[in-house]
Amino acid sequence: MRIHLTSVVVNDQQKALRFYTDILGFQVKHNIPMGEYAWITVVSAEDPDGTELLLEPDAHRAARTFKEALMEDGIPSASFAVDDVEAEHERLVAKGVKFVQPPKDLGTVITAVFDDTCGSLIQILEEKQQGGT
């Protein structure tokens, strides 16, 4: 068993599509109109056949309430792995991304958290090399 699809709830799918592709660098996998909304998934440019991220509209009141509560409490909706948090932080800040938590060393990982401009916080995470054999 493996994860095929996961989602992040967004308040504007088209704005999210631009942010996740133009700013973060993901690639569109699917963009299928479905009435008022669309089935929009993006994938990592490094793994185009990997896990898809669905840009899920927050149209349902439960989804909106959940997303807003996470945002208010500073809890990220998703976590993306990067090789170098410091470098990614610098790259994204240069593109105007607002970080709510700058890079922070947590022992075994380094994390940073940014606002995706569509109602969610996203964490980036770098796993540090562990000593030993």
Coordinates of C-alpha atoms in Angstrom, one line a residue:
M1 CA 0.0 0.0 0.0
R2 CA 1.2 3.5 -0.8
I3 CA -0.2 7.0 -0.7
H4 CA -1.6 8.0 -4.1
L5 CA -3.3 11.3 -3.3
T6 CA -3.5 13.7 -0.4
S7 CA -5.0 17.2 -0.3
V8 CA -4.7 20.7 1.0
V9 CA -7.9 22.7 1.4
V10 CA -7.7 26.1 -0.4
N11 CA -10.0 29.1 -0.6
D12 CA -9.3 29.8 -4.2
Q13 CA -8.3 26.9 -6.6
Q14 CA -6.9 29.1 -9.4
K15 CA -4.9 31.2 -7.0
A16 CA -3.6 28.1 -5.3
L17 CA -2.8 26.5 -8.7
R18 CA -0.6 29.6 -9.6
F19 CA 1.1 29.6 -6.1
Y20 CA 1.8 25.8 -6.1
T21 CA 3.2 25.8 -9.6
D22 CA 4.7 29.3 -10.2
I23 CA 6.1 29.8 -6.7
L24 CA 6.6 26.4 -5.2
G25 CA 7.6 24.7 -8.5
F26 CA 5.1 21.8 -8.6
Q27 CA 3.7 20.5 -11.9
V28 CA 0.1 20.2 -12.9
K29 CA -1.0 16.5 -13.1
H30 CA -4.7 17.0 -13.6
N31 CA -6.9 20.1 -14.1
I32 CA -10.4 18.9 -15.0
P33 CA -13.2 21.4 -14.8
M34 CA -16.2 20.1 -12.7
G35 CA -18.7 22.8 -12.7
E36 CA -17.9 25.6 -10.3
Y37 CA -14.7 23.9 -9.2
A38 CA -12.1 21.6 -10.8
W39 CA -10.2 18.4 -10.0
I40 CA -6.7 20.0 -9.8
T41 CA -3.7 18.0 -8.7
V42 CA -0.1 18.9 -8.7
V43 CA 3.0 16.7 -8.3
S44 CA 6.7 17.3 -7.5
A45 CA 8.8 18.1 -10.5
E46 CA 11.3 15.7 -8.9
D47 CA 8.7 12.8 -8.9
P48 CA 6.1 13.4 -11.5
D49 CA 4.6 9.9 -11.0
G50 CA 4.6 10.2 -7.2
T51 CA 2.0 11.3 -4.8
E52 CA -0.5 13.8 -6.1
L53 CA -1.6 16.9 -4.1
L54 CA -5.2 17.8 -4.6
L55 CA -6.0 21.5 -4.3
E56 CA -9.3 20.9 -2.6
P57 CA -11.8 23.8 -2.5
D58 CA -13.0 24.8 1.0
A59 CA -16.7 24.9 -0.2
H60 CA -17.9 22.6 2.5
R61 CA -18.4 24.4 5.8
A62 CA -16.6 21.6 7.7
A63 CA -13.5 21.8 5.5
R64 CA -13.5 25.6 5.8
T65 CA -13.9 25.5 9.6
F66 CA -11.2 22.9 9.9
K67 CA -8.8 24.9 7.6
E68 CA -9.4 28.1 9.5
A69 CA -8.9 26.5 12.9
L70 CA -5.6 25.0 11.8
M71 CA -4.5 28.4 10.4
E72 CA -5.6 30.2 13.6
D73 CA -3.6 27.8 15.8
G74 CA -0.5 27.9 13.5
I75 CA -0.8 24.3 12.6
P76 CA 0.5 23.3 9.1
S77 CA -1.9 21.5 6.8
A78 CA 0.8 19.7 5.0
S79 CA 4.6 19.1 5.2
F80 CA 6.9 18.9 2.1
A81 CA 10.4 17.4 2.2
V82 CA 13.3 19.5 1.0
D83 CA 17.0 18.9 0.8
D84 CA 18.0 22.2 2.4
V85 CA 15.4 24.2 4.4
E86 CA 17.7 27.3 4.6
A87 CA 18.2 27.4 0.8
E88 CA 14.4 26.8 0.1
H89 CA 13.5 29.5 2.7
E90 CA 15.8 32.0 0.9
R91 CA 14.4 31.0 -2.5
L92 CA 10.8 31.4 -1.4
V93 CA 11.3 34.6 0.5
A94 CA 12.9 36.1 -2.7
K95 CA 9.6 35.2 -4.5
G96 CA 7.6 37.0 -1.8
V97 CA 6.4 34.0 0.3
K98 CA 5.5 35.0 3.9
F99 CA 7.0 32.7 6.5
V100 CA 5.3 32.4 9.9
Q101 CA 8.2 30.3 11.3
P102 CA 11.7 30.8 9.9
P103 CA 14.0 27.8 9.7
K104 CA 14.2 26.2 13.1
D105 CA 16.5 23.4 14.1
L106 CA 14.5 20.7 16.0
G107 CA 17.3 18.2 16.6
T108 CA 16.7 15.6 14.0
V109 CA 15.0 17.9 11.5
I110 CA 15.0 21.5 10.4
T111 CA 11.6 23.0 9.7
A112 CA 10.1 26.3 8.5
V113 CA 6.4 27.2 7.9
F114 CA 4.9 29.5 5.4
D115 CA 1.4 30.9 4.4
D116 CA 0.3 29.4 1.0
T117 CA -1.8 32.6 0.4
C118 CA -4.9 30.3 0.0
G119 CA -5.8 29.8 3.7
S120 CA -3.3 27.1 4.7
L121 CA 0.1 26.9 6.4
I122 CA 2.6 24.6 4.9
Q123 CA 5.7 23.2 6.6
I124 CA 9.0 22.4 4.8
L125 CA 11.2 19.9 6.5
E126 CA 14.8 18.8 6.1
E127 CA 15.8 15.5 7.7
K128 CA 19.3 15.8 9.2
Q129 CA 21.9 13.1 8.8
Q130 CA 22.0 11.0 11.9
G131 CA 25.3 9.8 13.4
G132 CA 26.1 6.0 13.6
T133 CA 26.5 3.2 11.2

